[in-house]
Each structure stands twice: as structure tokens, then as C-alpha cells.
Backbone as JSON Lines, residues from 0, in Angstrom:
{"i":0,"aa":"M","n":[97.97,64.09,47.87],"ca":[98.54,64.81,49.02],"c":[98.84,63.81,50.13]}
{"i":1,"aa":"T","n":[100.03,63.88,50.7],"ca":[100.42,62.93,51.73],"c":[99.76,63.27,53.05]}
{"i":2,"aa":"D","n":[99.73,62.26,53.96],"ca":[99.15,62.48,55.29],"c":[99.91,63.57,56.03]}
{"i":3,"aa":"G","n":[101.25,63.61,55.82],"ca":[102.05,64.62,56.51],"c":[101.64,66.02,56.13]}
{"i":4,"aa":"I","n":[101.4,66.23,54.83],"ca":[100.98,67.55,54.38],"c":[99.6,67.87,54.91]}
{"i":5,"aa":"R","n":[98.71,66.88,54.93],"ca":[97.37,67.11,55.44],"c":[97.39,67.58,56.88]}
{"i":6,"aa":"R","n":[98.34,67.06,57.65],"ca":[98.38,67.4,59.07],"c":[98.82,68.85,59.29]}
{"i":7,"aa":"V","n":[99.64,69.37,58.38],"ca":[100.19,70.71,58.62],"c":[99.56,71.79,57.76]}
{"i":8,"aa":"L","n":[98.73,71.38,56.79],"ca":[98.2,72.37,55.86],"c":[96.83,72.85,56.26]}
{"i":9,"aa":"C","n":[96.68,74.13,56.34],"ca":[95.37,74.73,56.58],"c":[95.13,75.74,55.47]}
{"i":10,"aa":"L","n":[94.07,75.55,54.72],"ca":[93.78,76.46,53.62],"c":[92.76,77.48,54.05]}
{"i":11,"aa":"G","n":[93.16,78.74,54.1],"ca":[92.21,79.8,54.41],"c":[91.91,80.57,53.14]}
{"i":12,"aa":"A","n":[90.74,80.4,52.58],"ca":[90.4,81.06,51.32],"c":[89.33,82.11,51.59]}
{"i":13,"aa":"M","n":[89.72,83.36,51.64],"ca":[88.78,84.44,51.86],"c":[88.23,84.84,50.5]}
{"i":14,"aa":"L","n":[87.02,84.38,50.19],"ca":[86.47,84.5,48.85],"c":[85.6,85.76,48.73]}
{"i":15,"aa":"F","n":[86.05,86.7,47.94],"ca":[85.29,87.92,47.72],"c":[84.5,87.72,46.43]}
{"i":16,"aa":"L","n":[83.25,87.25,46.55],"ca":[82.48,86.77,45.43],"c":[81.66,87.87,44.78]}
{"i":17,"aa":"L","n":[80.96,87.51,43.7],"ca":[80.1,88.45,43.01],"c":[79.06,89.02,43.97]}
{"i":18,"aa":"P","n":[78.75,90.29,43.88],"ca":[77.82,90.9,44.82],"c":[76.4,90.4,44.65]}
{"i":19,"aa":"Q","n":[75.68,90.3,45.75],"ca":[74.27,89.98,45.73],"c":[73.48,91.28,45.82]}
{"i":20,"aa":"A","n":[72.3,91.3,45.19],"ca":[71.52,92.54,45.13],"c":[71.18,93.06,46.52]}
{"i":21,"aa":"S","n":[70.93,92.15,47.46],"ca":[70.51,92.56,48.8],"c":[71.64,93.1,49.65]}
{"i":22,"aa":"S","n":[72.9,92.79,49.27],"ca":[74.02,93.19,50.12],"c":[74.95,94.2,49.46]}
{"i":23,"aa":"Y","n":[74.73,94.48,48.17],"ca":[75.64,95.37,47.45],"c":[75.7,96.75,48.12]}
{"i":24,"aa":"G","n":[76.88,97.19,48.37],"ca":[77.08,98.52,48.92],"c":[76.97,98.59,50.42]}
{"i":25,"aa":"E","n":[76.59,97.51,51.08],"ca":[76.47,97.54,52.53],"c":[77.83,97.3,53.16]}
{"i":26,"aa":"P","n":[78.3,98.17,54.05],"ca":[79.61,98.0,54.67],"c":[79.61,96.86,55.68]}
{"i":27,"aa":"A","n":[80.79,96.28,55.89],"ca":[80.93,95.23,56.9],"c":[80.67,95.82,58.27]}
{"i":28,"aa":"A","n":[79.94,95.08,59.11],"ca":[79.56,95.59,60.43],"c":[80.41,94.94,61.52]}
{"i":29,"aa":"G","n":[81.72,94.95,61.3],"ca":[82.63,94.47,62.31],"c":[82.45,93.01,62.68]}
{"i":30,"aa":"F","n":[82.62,92.73,63.95],"ca":[82.61,91.35,64.43],"c":[81.27,90.66,64.17]}
{"i":31,"aa":"D","n":[80.17,91.37,64.37],"ca":[78.85,90.77,64.16],"c":[78.67,90.32,62.72]}
{"i":32,"aa":"F","n":[79.15,91.13,61.79],"ca":[79.07,90.78,60.38],"c":[79.85,89.49,60.1]}
{"i":33,"aa":"L","n":[81.07,89.42,60.66],"ca":[81.9,88.23,60.45],"c":[81.25,87.0,61.07]}
{"i":34,"aa":"K","n":[80.73,87.14,62.27],"ca":[80.11,86.01,62.96],"c":[78.95,85.43,62.17]}
{"i":35,"aa":"K","n":[78.2,86.3,61.52],"ca":[77.02,85.85,60.77],"c":[77.36,85.33,59.38]}
{"i":36,"aa":"N","n":[78.46,85.81,58.8],"ca":[78.7,85.55,57.38],"c":[79.89,84.66,57.06]}
{"i":37,"aa":"V","n":[80.83,84.49,57.97],"ca":[81.97,83.61,57.7],"c":[81.5,82.16,57.69]}
{"i":38,"aa":"Q","n":[81.88,81.43,56.66],"ca":[81.55,80.01,56.55],"c":[82.82,79.19,56.64]}
{"i":39,"aa":"T","n":[82.76,78.07,57.32],"ca":[83.92,77.18,57.44],"c":[83.53,75.77,57.04]}
{"i":40,"aa":"R","n":[84.47,75.09,56.4],"ca":[84.29,73.7,56.0],"c":[85.62,72.97,56.17]}
{"i":41,"aa":"T","n":[85.53,71.7,56.53],"ca":[86.71,70.84,56.54],"c":[86.52,69.78,55.47]}
{"i":42,"aa":"L","n":[87.4,69.76,54.49],"ca":[87.3,68.83,53.38],"c":[87.74,67.43,53.8]}
{"i":43,"aa":"G","n":[87.44,66.46,52.95],"ca":[87.79,65.07,53.26],"c":[89.27,64.82,53.39]}
{"i":44,"aa":"N","n":[90.09,65.66,52.75],"ca":[91.54,65.49,52.83],"c":[92.16,66.24,54.01]}
{"i":45,"aa":"G","n":[91.3,66.83,54.88],"ca":[91.8,67.5,56.07],"c":[92.02,68.99,55.92]}
{"i":46,"aa":"I","n":[91.87,69.54,54.72],"ca":[92.06,70.97,54.51],"c":[90.87,71.74,55.06]}
{"i":47,"aa":"S","n":[91.14,72.8,55.8],"ca":[90.09,73.68,56.31],"c":[89.9,74.85,55.35]}
{"i":48,"aa":"V","n":[88.65,75.15,55.02],"ca":[88.34,76.26,54.12],"c":[87.5,77.28,54.88]}
{"i":49,"aa":"I","n":[87.9,78.53,54.83],"ca":[87.17,79.63,55.45],"c":[86.76,80.59,54.35]}
{"i":50,"aa":"A","n":[85.47,80.92,54.26],"ca":[84.99,81.78,53.18],"c":[84.11,82.9,53.72]}
{"i":51,"aa":"L","n":[84.25,84.06,53.11],"ca":[83.44,85.22,53.48],"c":[83.0,85.94,52.21]}
{"i":52,"aa":"N","n":[81.69,86.1,52.04],"ca":[81.15,86.89,50.94],"c":[80.91,88.31,51.43]}
{"i":53,"aa":"R","n":[81.76,89.22,50.98],"ca":[81.63,90.62,51.42],"c":[80.63,91.38,50.56]}
{"i":54,"aa":"G","n":[80.25,90.81,49.41],"ca":[79.12,91.31,48.66],"c":[79.29,92.58,47.88]}
{"i":55,"aa":"Y","n":[80.54,92.97,47.54],"ca":[80.63,94.21,46.76],"c":[81.71,94.2,45.69]}
{"i":56,"aa":"S","n":[82.41,93.1,45.47],"ca":[83.46,93.09,44.46],"c":[83.51,91.74,43.76]}
{"i":57,"aa":"P","n":[83.56,91.72,42.43],"ca":[83.63,90.45,41.69],"c":[85.03,89.88,41.65]}
{"i":58,"aa":"T","n":[85.66,89.79,42.81],"ca":[87.02,89.28,42.92],"c":[87.12,88.29,44.06]}
{"i":59,"aa":"L","n":[88.2,87.51,44.02],"ca":[88.49,86.55,45.08],"c":[89.82,86.92,45.7]}
{"i":60,"aa":"A","n":[89.86,87.16,46.99],"ca":[91.11,87.35,47.72],"c":[91.41,86.02,48.4]}
{"i":61,"aa":"L","n":[92.46,85.35,47.96],"ca":[92.72,83.96,48.34],"c":[94.0,83.84,49.15]}
{"i":62,"aa":"I","n":[93.92,83.1,50.23],"ca":[95.07,82.89,51.1],"c":[95.23,81.39,51.36]}
{"i":63,"aa":"I","n":[96.43,80.89,51.16],"ca":[96.77,79.53,51.6],"c":[97.69,79.68,52.81]}
{"i":64,"aa":"S","n":[97.34,79.03,53.9],"ca":[98.11,79.16,55.13],"c":[98.58,77.79,55.61]}
{"i":65,"aa":"F","n":[99.89,77.63,55.7],"ca":[100.49,76.43,56.29],"c":[100.78,76.7,57.76]}
{"i":66,"aa":"R","n":[100.42,75.76,58.6],"ca":[100.68,75.94,60.04],"c":[102.1,75.51,60.38]}
{"i":67,"aa":"V","n":[103.05,76.24,59.82],"ca":[104.46,75.95,60.07],"c":[105.24,77.24,59.86]}
{"i":68,"aa":"G","n":[106.26,77.46,60.68],"ca":[107.05,78.68,60.58],"c":[108.38,78.53,61.28]}
{"i":69,"aa":"S","n":[108.99,79.66,61.61],"ca":[110.34,79.64,62.18],"c":[110.4,78.96,63.54]}
{"i":70,"aa":"S","n":[109.28,78.93,64.28],"ca":[109.29,78.28,65.59],"c":[109.44,76.76,65.48]}
{"i":71,"aa":"D","n":[109.22,76.22,64.29],"ca":[109.38,74.78,64.07],"c":[110.81,74.4,63.7]}
{"i":72,"aa":"E","n":[111.67,75.39,63.56],"ca":[113.05,75.13,63.15],"c":[113.94,74.82,64.36]}
{"i":73,"aa":"S","n":[115.02,74.12,64.09],"ca":[116.04,73.87,65.09],"c":[117.26,74.74,64.76]}
{"i":74,"aa":"Y","n":[118.29,74.63,65.57],"ca":[119.52,75.37,65.29],"c":[120.08,74.97,63.92]}
{"i":75,"aa":"Q","n":[119.98,73.68,63.61],"ca":[120.54,73.18,62.35],"c":[119.69,73.57,61.14]}
{"i":76,"aa":"T","n":[118.4,73.84,61.35],"ca":[117.51,74.14,60.22],"c":[117.03,75.59,60.22]}
{"i":77,"aa":"A","n":[117.72,76.47,60.93],"ca":[117.31,77.88,61.0],"c":[117.19,78.48,59.6]}
{"i":78,"aa":"G","n":[116.07,79.12,59.34],"ca":[115.84,79.75,58.04],"c":[115.15,78.86,57.03]}
{"i":79,"aa":"A","n":[114.9,77.6,57.39],"ca":[114.34,76.65,56.43],"c":[112.93,77.04,55.99]}
{"i":80,"aa":"A","n":[112.11,77.52,56.92],"ca":[110.72,77.87,56.58],"c":[110.68,79.0,55.55]}
{"i":81,"aa":"H","n":[111.49,80.02,55.77],"ca":[111.51,81.14,54.83],"c":[112.13,80.72,53.5]}
{"i":82,"aa":"M","n":[113.13,79.84,53.56],"ca":[113.75,79.35,52.34],"c":[112.75,78.56,51.51]}
{"i":83,"aa":"L","n":[111.97,77.72,52.17],"ca":[110.96,76.94,51.47],"c":[109.93,77.86,50.82]}
{"i":84,"aa":"E","n":[109.56,78.91,51.52],"ca":[108.63,79.89,50.94],"c":[109.14,80.39,49.6]}
{"i":85,"aa":"H","n":[110.43,80.73,49.54],"ca":[111.02,81.23,48.3],"c":[111.07,80.15,47.23]}
{"i":86,"aa":"M","n":[111.42,78.94,47.62],"ca":[111.56,77.85,46.65],"c":[110.24,77.5,45.98]}
{"i":87,"aa":"L","n":[109.14,77.7,46.69],"ca":[107.84,77.34,46.13],"c":[107.35,78.35,45.09]}
{"i":88,"aa":"F","n":[108.16,79.37,44.81],"ca":[107.87,80.29,43.72],"c":[108.59,79.89,42.43]}
{"i":89,"aa":"K","n":[109.41,78.85,42.48],"ca":[110.32,78.54,41.38],"c":[109.72,77.69,40.27]}
{"i":90,"aa":"G","n":[108.55,77.12,40.49],"ca":[107.92,76.34,39.44],"c":[107.98,74.84,39.67]}
{"i":91,"aa":"T","n":[107.62,74.09,38.62],"ca":[107.56,72.63,38.67],"c":[108.35,72.08,37.49]}
{"i":92,"aa":"D","n":[108.14,70.8,37.19],"ca":[108.8,70.24,36.01],"c":[108.1,70.67,34.72]}
{"i":93,"aa":"V","n":[106.98,71.37,34.85],"ca":[106.25,71.89,33.69],"c":[106.27,73.41,33.67]}
{"i":94,"aa":"I","n":[106.1,74.0,34.83],"ca":[106.05,75.46,34.97],"c":[107.44,75.99,35.34]}
{"i":95,"aa":"G","n":[107.9,77.02,34.63],"ca":[109.16,77.65,34.97],"c":[110.38,77.06,34.3]}
{"i":96,"aa":"T","n":[110.19,76.19,33.32],"ca":[111.32,75.57,32.63],"c":[111.18,75.7,31.13]}
{"i":97,"aa":"R","n":[112.31,75.78,30.44],"ca":[112.3,75.81,28.97],"c":[112.51,74.41,28.39]}
{"i":98,"aa":"D","n":[113.13,73.54,29.15],"ca":[113.35,72.15,28.71],"c":[113.74,71.34,29.95]}
{"i":99,"aa":"Y","n":[112.75,70.74,30.61],"ca":[113.04,70.12,31.91],"c":[113.96,68.91,31.79]}
{"i":100,"aa":"K","n":[113.87,68.17,30.7],"ca":[114.72,66.99,30.55],"c":[116.2,67.38,30.59]}
{"i":101,"aa":"K","n":[116.55,68.45,29.9],"ca":[117.93,68.93,29.92],"c":[118.25,69.61,31.25]}
{"i":102,"aa":"E","n":[117.28,70.36,31.74],"ca":[117.49,71.08,33.0],"c":[117.74,70.12,34.15]}
{"i":103,"aa":"K","n":[117.03,69.0,34.18],"ca":[117.13,68.04,35.29],"c":[118.55,67.53,35.45]}
{"i":104,"aa":"K","n":[119.24,67.3,34.36],"ca":[120.63,66.83,34.44],"c":[121.51,67.85,35.16]}
{"i":105,"aa":"L","n":[121.32,69.12,34.84],"ca":[122.09,70.16,35.51],"c":[121.7,70.31,36.97]}
{"i":106,"aa":"L","n":[120.41,70.2,37.25],"ca":[119.95,70.28,38.64],"c":[120.58,69.19,39.49]}
{"i":107,"aa":"D","n":[120.67,67.99,38.94],"ca":[121.28,66.88,39.68],"c":[122.76,67.14,39.93]}
{"i":108,"aa":"E","n":[123.46,67.68,38.94],"ca":[124.88,68.01,39.11],"c":[125.05,69.1,40.16]}
{"i":109,"aa":"I","n":[124.22,70.12,40.08],"ca":[124.28,71.23,41.04],"c":[124.06,70.71,42.46]}
{"i":110,"aa":"E","n":[123.08,69.84,42.62],"ca":[122.8,69.28,43.95],"c":[123.99,68.49,44.47]}
{"i":111,"aa":"G","n":[124.61,67.69,43.61],"ca":[125.77,66.9,44.03],"c":[126.93,67.77,44.48]}
{"i":112,"aa":"I","n":[127.25,68.8,43.69],"ca":[128.34,69.72,44.04],"c":[127.99,70.5,45.3]}
{"i":113,"aa":"G","n":[126.76,70.96,45.38],"ca":[126.33,71.74,46.55],"c":[126.43,70.95,47.84]}
{"i":114,"aa":"E","n":[126.0,69.7,47.8],"ca":[126.07,68.86,49.0],"c":[127.52,68.58,49.38]}
{"i":115,"aa":"A","n":[128.37,68.37,48.38],"ca":[129.79,68.15,48.66],"c":[130.41,69.39,49.31]}
{"i":116,"aa":"L","n":[130.07,70.56,48.81],"ca":[130.58,71.81,49.39],"c":[130.11,71.98,50.83]}
{"i":117,"aa":"D","n":[128.84,71.73,51.07],"ca":[128.32,71.85,52.43],"c":[129.08,70.94,53.39]}
{"i":118,"aa":"G","n":[129.31,69.72,52.96],"ca":[130.02,68.77,53.8],"c":[131.43,69.23,54.12]}
{"i":119,"aa":"L","n":[132.15,69.73,53.12],"ca":[133.52,70.18,53.33],"c":[133.58,71.44,54.2]}
{"i":120,"aa":"R","n":[132.66,72.35,53.99],"ca":[132.66,73.59,54.77],"c":[132.42,73.33,56.25]}
{"i":121,"aa":"I","n":[131.69,72.27,56.54],"ca":[131.43,71.91,57.93],"c":[132.6,71.11,58.52]}
{"i":122,"aa":"S","n":[133.07,70.12,57.77],"ca":[134.09,69.21,58.31],"c":[135.51,69.76,58.21]}
{"i":123,"aa":"N","n":[135.78,70.54,57.16],"ca":[137.15,71.03,56.95],"c":[137.12,72.33,56.15]}
{"i":124,"aa":"P","n":[136.82,73.46,56.81],"ca":[136.66,74.74,56.11],"c":[137.88,75.17,55.3]}
{"i":125,"aa":"G","n":[139.05,74.66,55.62],"ca":[140.25,75.04,54.89],"c":[140.6,74.12,53.75]}
{"i":126,"aa":"D","n":[139.75,73.18,53.44],"ca":[140.01,72.2,52.38],"c":[140.23,72.91,51.04]}
{"i":127,"aa":"R","n":[141.3,72.53,50.33],"ca":[141.64,73.17,49.07],"c":[140.65,72.84,47.95]}
{"i":128,"aa":"R","n":[139.85,71.83,48.16],"ca":[138.86,71.47,47.14],"c":[137.68,72.45,47.11]}
{"i":129,"aa":"I","n":[137.5,73.2,48.19],"ca":[136.34,74.09,48.28],"c":[136.31,75.13,47.16]}
{"i":130,"aa":"P","n":[137.38,75.92,46.93],"ca":[137.32,76.91,45.84],"c":[137.13,76.28,44.47]}
{"i":131,"aa":"V","n":[137.67,75.09,44.29],"ca":[137.5,74.39,43.0],"c":[136.04,74.03,42.79]}
{"i":132,"aa":"L","n":[135.43,73.5,43.83],"ca":[134.02,73.13,43.74],"c":[133.12,74.36,43.6]}
{"i":133,"aa":"E","n":[133.49,75.45,44.28],"ca":[132.71,76.69,44.17],"c":[132.72,77.21,42.74]}
{"i":134,"aa":"K","n":[133.86,77.14,42.1],"ca":[133.96,77.58,40.71],"c":[133.12,76.7,39.8]}
{"i":135,"aa":"K","n":[133.16,75.4,40.05],"ca":[132.37,74.47,39.25],"c":[130.88,74.71,39.46]}
{"i":136,"aa":"L","n":[130.5,75.0,40.7],"ca":[129.09,75.27,41.0],"c":[128.61,76.52,40.27]}
{"i":137,"aa":"R","n":[129.41,77.57,40.27],"ca":[129.03,78.8,39.56],"c":[128.86,78.55,38.07]}
{"i":138,"aa":"K","n":[129.73,77.73,37.5],"ca":[129.62,77.39,36.07],"c":[128.33,76.64,35.8]}
{"i":139,"aa":"L","n":[128.01,75.68,36.64],"ca":[126.77,74.91,36.46],"c":[125.54,75.8,36.61]}
{"i":140,"aa":"E","n":[125.59,76.72,37.57],"ca":[124.45,77.62,37.78],"c":[124.26,78.55,36.58]}
{"i":141,"aa":"N","n":[125.35,79.0,35.98],"ca":[125.24,79.84,34.78],"c":[124.65,79.05,33.62]}
{"i":142,"aa":"D","n":[125.06,77.8,33.48],"ca":[124.51,76.94,32.42],"c":[123.03,76.67,32.67]}
{"i":143,"aa":"H","n":[122.7,76.47,33.93],"ca":[121.31,76.17,34.29],"c":[120.38,77.35,34.04]}
{"i":144,"aa":"A","n":[120.88,78.56,34.18],"ca":[120.05,79.76,34.02],"c":[119.39,79.84,32.65]}
{"i":145,"aa":"K","n":[119.97,79.19,31.65],"ca":[119.42,79.21,30.29],"c":[118.07,78.51,30.21]}
{"i":146,"aa":"F","n":[117.8,77.63,31.16],"ca":[116.57,76.85,31.13],"c":[115.49,77.4,32.06]}
{"i":147,"aa":"V","n":[115.81,78.46,32.8],"ca":[114.9,78.97,33.83],"c":[114.0,80.07,33.28]}
{"i":148,"aa":"V","n":[112.71,79.95,33.53],"ca":[111.75,81.03,33.26],"c":[111.52,81.75,34.59]}
{"i":149,"aa":"S","n":[111.96,82.99,34.67],"ca":[111.87,83.73,35.93],"c":[110.42,84.08,36.29]}
{"i":150,"aa":"S","n":[110.13,84.06,37.58],"ca":[108.8,84.44,38.1],"c":[107.66,83.81,37.31]}
{"i":151,"aa":"P","n":[107.65,82.49,37.17],"ca":[106.65,81.85,36.31],"c":[105.21,82.05,36.76]}
{"i":152,"aa":"Y","n":[104.98,82.09,38.07],"ca":[103.6,82.24,38.55],"c":[103.1,83.67,38.39]}
{"i":153,"aa":"D","n":[103.99,84.64,38.49],"ca":[103.6,86.02,38.23],"c":[103.07,86.15,36.8]}
{"i":154,"aa":"R","n":[103.7,85.46,35.88],"ca":[103.28,85.52,34.48],"c":[101.91,84.87,34.31]}
{"i":155,"aa":"I","n":[101.73,83.72,34.92],"ca":[100.45,83.01,34.81],"c":[99.32,83.85,35.37]}
{"i":156,"aa":"Y","n":[99.52,84.38,36.56],"ca":[98.45,85.11,37.23],"c":[98.2,86.49,36.61]}
{"i":157,"aa":"S","n":[99.22,87.16,36.14],"ca":[99.01,88.47,35.54],"c":[98.19,88.36,34.26]}
{"i":158,"aa":"E","n":[98.32,87.24,33.55],"ca":[97.57,87.04,32.31],"c":[96.07,86.88,32.56]}
{"i":159,"aa":"I","n":[95.69,86.49,33.77],"ca":[94.26,86.32,34.07],"c":[93.72,87.44,34.96]}
{"i":160,"aa":"G","n":[94.54,88.48,35.14],"ca":[94.09,89.62,35.94],"c":[94.39,89.5,37.41]}
{"i":161,"aa":"G","n":[95.26,88.58,37.8],"ca":[95.63,88.43,39.2],"c":[96.57,89.54,39.66]}
{"i":162,"aa":"V","n":[96.44,89.95,40.9],"ca":[97.31,90.99,41.46],"c":[97.73,90.6,42.88]}
{"i":163,"aa":"G","n":[98.9,91.1,43.28],"ca":[99.35,90.95,44.66],"c":[99.82,89.56,45.03]}
{"i":164,"aa":"F","n":[100.28,88.75,44.07],"ca":[100.76,87.4,44.4],"c":[102.03,87.51,45.22]}
{"i":165,"aa":"N","n":[101.99,86.98,46.45],"ca":[103.15,87.11,47.33],"c":[103.04,86.09,48.45]}
{"i":166,"aa":"A","n":[103.97,86.16,49.38],"ca":[103.99,85.22,50.5],"c":[104.65,85.87,51.71]}
{"i":167,"aa":"A","n":[104.47,85.25,52.87],"ca":[105.1,85.73,54.1],"c":[105.27,84.55,55.06]}
{"i":168,"aa":"T","n":[106.32,84.62,55.85],"ca":[106.59,83.59,56.85],"c":[106.68,84.24,58.23]}
{"i":169,"aa":"S","n":[105.95,83.7,59.2],"ca":[106.01,84.18,60.57],"c":[106.54,83.06,61.46]}
{"i":170,"aa":"R","n":[106.39,83.21,62.75],"ca":[106.9,82.18,63.66],"c":[106.12,80.87,63.55]}
{"i":171,"aa":"D","n":[104.83,80.96,63.26],"ca":[104.03,79.72,63.25],"c":[103.15,79.56,62.02]}
{"i":172,"aa":"Q","n":[103.33,80.42,61.01],"ca":[102.53,80.29,59.79],"c":[103.34,80.7,58.57]}
{"i":173,"aa":"T","n":[102.99,80.11,57.43],"ca":[103.51,80.55,56.14],"c":[102.32,80.78,55.22]}
{"i":174,"aa":"Y","n":[102.26,81.96,54.62],"ca":[101.09,82.34,53.83],"c":[101.47,82.57,52.37]}
{"i":175,"aa":"Y","n":[100.54,82.19,51.48],"ca":[100.62,82.56,50.07],"c":[99.3,83.23,49.7]}
{"i":176,"aa":"F","n":[99.35,84.37,49.06],"ca":[98.1,85.09,48.83],"c":[98.09,85.79,47.48]}
{"i":177,"aa":"I","n":[96.87,86.01,46.97],"ca":[96.68,86.66,45.68],"c":[95.22,87.1,45.57]}
{"i":178,"aa":"E","n":[94.95,88.05,44.7],"ca":[93.59,88.43,44.36],"c":[93.37,88.19,42.87]}
{"i":179,"aa":"V","n":[92.29,87.49,42.52],"ca":[92.0,87.15,41.13],"c":[90.53,87.44,40.82]}
{"i":180,"aa":"P","n":[90.17,87.56,39.53],"ca":[88.75,87.7,39.17],"c":[87.96,86.49,39.66]}
{"i":181,"aa":"S","n":[86.69,86.7,39.97],"ca":[85.88,85.65,40.6],"c":[85.73,84.41,39.74]}
{"i":182,"aa":"G","n":[85.87,84.54,38.42],"ca":[85.72,83.38,37.55],"c":[86.97,82.53,37.44]}
{"i":183,"aa":"K","n":[88.03,82.86,38.16],"ca":[89.31,82.17,38.02],"c":[89.66,81.29,39.23]}
{"i":184,"aa":"L","n":[88.67,80.95,40.04],"ca":[88.95,80.14,41.22],"c":[89.51,78.77,40.86]}
{"i":185,"aa":"E","n":[88.92,78.11,39.87],"ca":[89.38,76.77,39.5],"c":[90.8,76.79,38.96]}
{"i":186,"aa":"L","n":[91.11,77.78,38.13],"ca":[92.47,77.88,37.6],"c":[93.47,78.11,38.73]}
{"i":187,"aa":"W","n":[93.11,78.99,39.68],"ca":[93.97,79.23,40.83],"c":[94.2,77.94,41.62]}
{"i":188,"aa":"A","n":[93.13,77.18,41.87],"ca":[93.25,75.95,42.66],"c":[94.13,74.93,41.95]}
{"i":189,"aa":"Q","n":[93.98,74.81,40.64],"ca":[94.8,73.87,39.88],"c":[96.27,74.29,39.9]}
{"i":190,"aa":"T","n":[96.5,75.59,39.72],"ca":[97.88,76.09,39.71],"c":[98.55,75.91,41.06]}
{"i":191,"aa":"E","n":[97.84,76.24,42.13],"ca":[98.41,76.11,43.47],"c":[98.63,74.65,43.86]}
{"i":192,"aa":"S","n":[97.72,73.79,43.44],"ca":[97.9,72.36,43.71],"c":[99.18,71.86,43.06]}
{"i":193,"aa":"E","n":[99.4,72.23,41.81],"ca":[100.62,71.83,41.11],"c":[101.85,72.44,41.78]}
{"i":194,"aa":"R","n":[101.75,73.7,42.17],"ca":[102.88,74.4,42.78],"c":[103.32,73.77,44.1]}
{"i":195,"aa":"L","n":[102.34,73.32,44.88],"ca":[102.65,72.78,46.21],"c":[102.97,71.29,46.18]}
{"i":196,"aa":"R","n":[102.42,70.57,45.23],"ca":[102.62,69.12,45.18],"c":[103.89,68.72,44.42]}
{"i":197,"aa":"N","n":[104.26,69.51,43.41],"ca":[105.36,69.11,42.53],"c":[106.39,70.22,42.34]}
{"i":198,"aa":"P","n":[106.91,70.79,43.41],"ca":[107.87,71.9,43.24],"c":[109.23,71.42,42.76]}
{"i":199,"aa":"V","n":[109.9,72.27,42.01],"ca":[111.3,72.06,41.63],"c":[112.09,73.2,42.26]}
{"i":200,"aa":"F","n":[113.07,72.85,43.07],"ca":[113.82,73.87,43.82],"c":[114.94,74.45,42.96]}
{"i":201,"aa":"R","n":[114.55,75.25,41.99],"ca":[115.53,75.9,41.12],"c":[116.29,76.99,41.88]}
{"i":202,"aa":"E","n":[117.54,77.19,41.49],"ca":[118.36,78.29,42.04],"c":[118.48,78.21,43.56]}
{"i":203,"aa":"Y","n":[118.46,77.01,44.08],"ca":[118.51,76.82,45.54],"c":[119.76,77.45,46.15]}
{"i":204,"aa":"Y","n":[120.92,77.16,45.57],"ca":[122.16,77.65,46.18],"c":[122.34,79.14,45.95]}
{"i":205,"aa":"K","n":[121.77,79.68,44.88],"ca":[121.78,81.13,44.68],"c":[120.91,81.82,45.73]}
{"i":206,"aa":"E","n":[119.73,81.28,45.96],"ca":[118.8,81.86,46.94],"c":[119.35,81.77,48.35]}
{"i":207,"aa":"R","n":[120.01,80.66,48.65],"ca":[120.47,80.43,50.02],"c":[121.58,81.4,50.4]}
């Protein structure tokens, strides 16, 4: 993990662990309960972890929170935070692909055409090359679709009993959240680490 990511990443993991005999069935007592039971740790890599044992369900409700949102955008980058949220659902070079070696060639072509189109649309919106490039981009995107596994993380998490995998972007935070069985914490951590460290921005121009 780079220093830049460490500076902006805050991991909030609300862990709903296996119940303890002394606390099973006892309702949360509002603020006093939270004050006494919430635990916080800062890891060596700068990630903050917040944990709460509510004591009545063998599940983990997990939230990853990045301290970045729409308020960090400029006029030129408006929508980037929400766009990134969507792109981080697309997988990696291992997850979400049927053959990454072949897919990568198409992704590179798509990126080249997409950047050329963006440049022309800004500098010369009436350029006759634009419709030609748009047609070529659509063809490449159709070819690329053959290598894409849709909603790859939904498939991974549903197989282990995960529910509610989703995300949200606000003015100053971006959240990813899910609920999984208590024995799946390590698998979740490995999957999310891969998802955040090695994303592949598939279908970028379709999403945009």
C-alpha cells in the first residue's frame, strides 16, 4: 500500500462477532454501551480499525471508509469520486476476467481511442474524426464484453453467505460495506485488499 493511500484510507470495521454467554440477548444501551464497548486500533500501515461486539449474531458487518468524496473534486474532475466507486466493483487482472492476457490488449486499445475522443471533443467538437472513433470504440467495447465476468464480487461473496455488498459516495467519504458470516473475515480482508490494490477499470467509457 502506498503512502498516499495510507493518508486517505480509514478502515471502519464494525465487527458483529459470535455472541458471548454473558451478553447474549442484551440490547444495546445507546451511547453508554458504545462508549464502553467500541474498540479502536491504528495499524502500522496507518489504517484505523473500529470494532464493536454487539454480542448477539454470528456475523460481521464490515465497512471500509475512504476519507475522500465529491468535496475533493474540482470543476475538471467533477464526478470522479463516484466514478471510482463504480470502477472498484469491476475486478482485477484475476477477478472478473475470462482471459486477462487477451482482454488487456483490448483494454489498451479502448483507452487509446477513448483518450483521443476526449481530446477531440474538447478541442474541436465538430471534428469529422469523432463519429469514426465513436464507432470504433463501440466495436472494441463489444469485443471486450466477451472477456468480462459481470458483478464478480457479488458472486464471490454470495458463495460464502455474504449479503448487502454495496457502496456509497458522499461529500467527504466513500464507503464499501457488506455482511458476512463471522468465520469469513480473513477471506473478506484478502478479497478487499486485492480489489483496492489491483483494480482493473473495465467498461470505463460505458460507465462514464
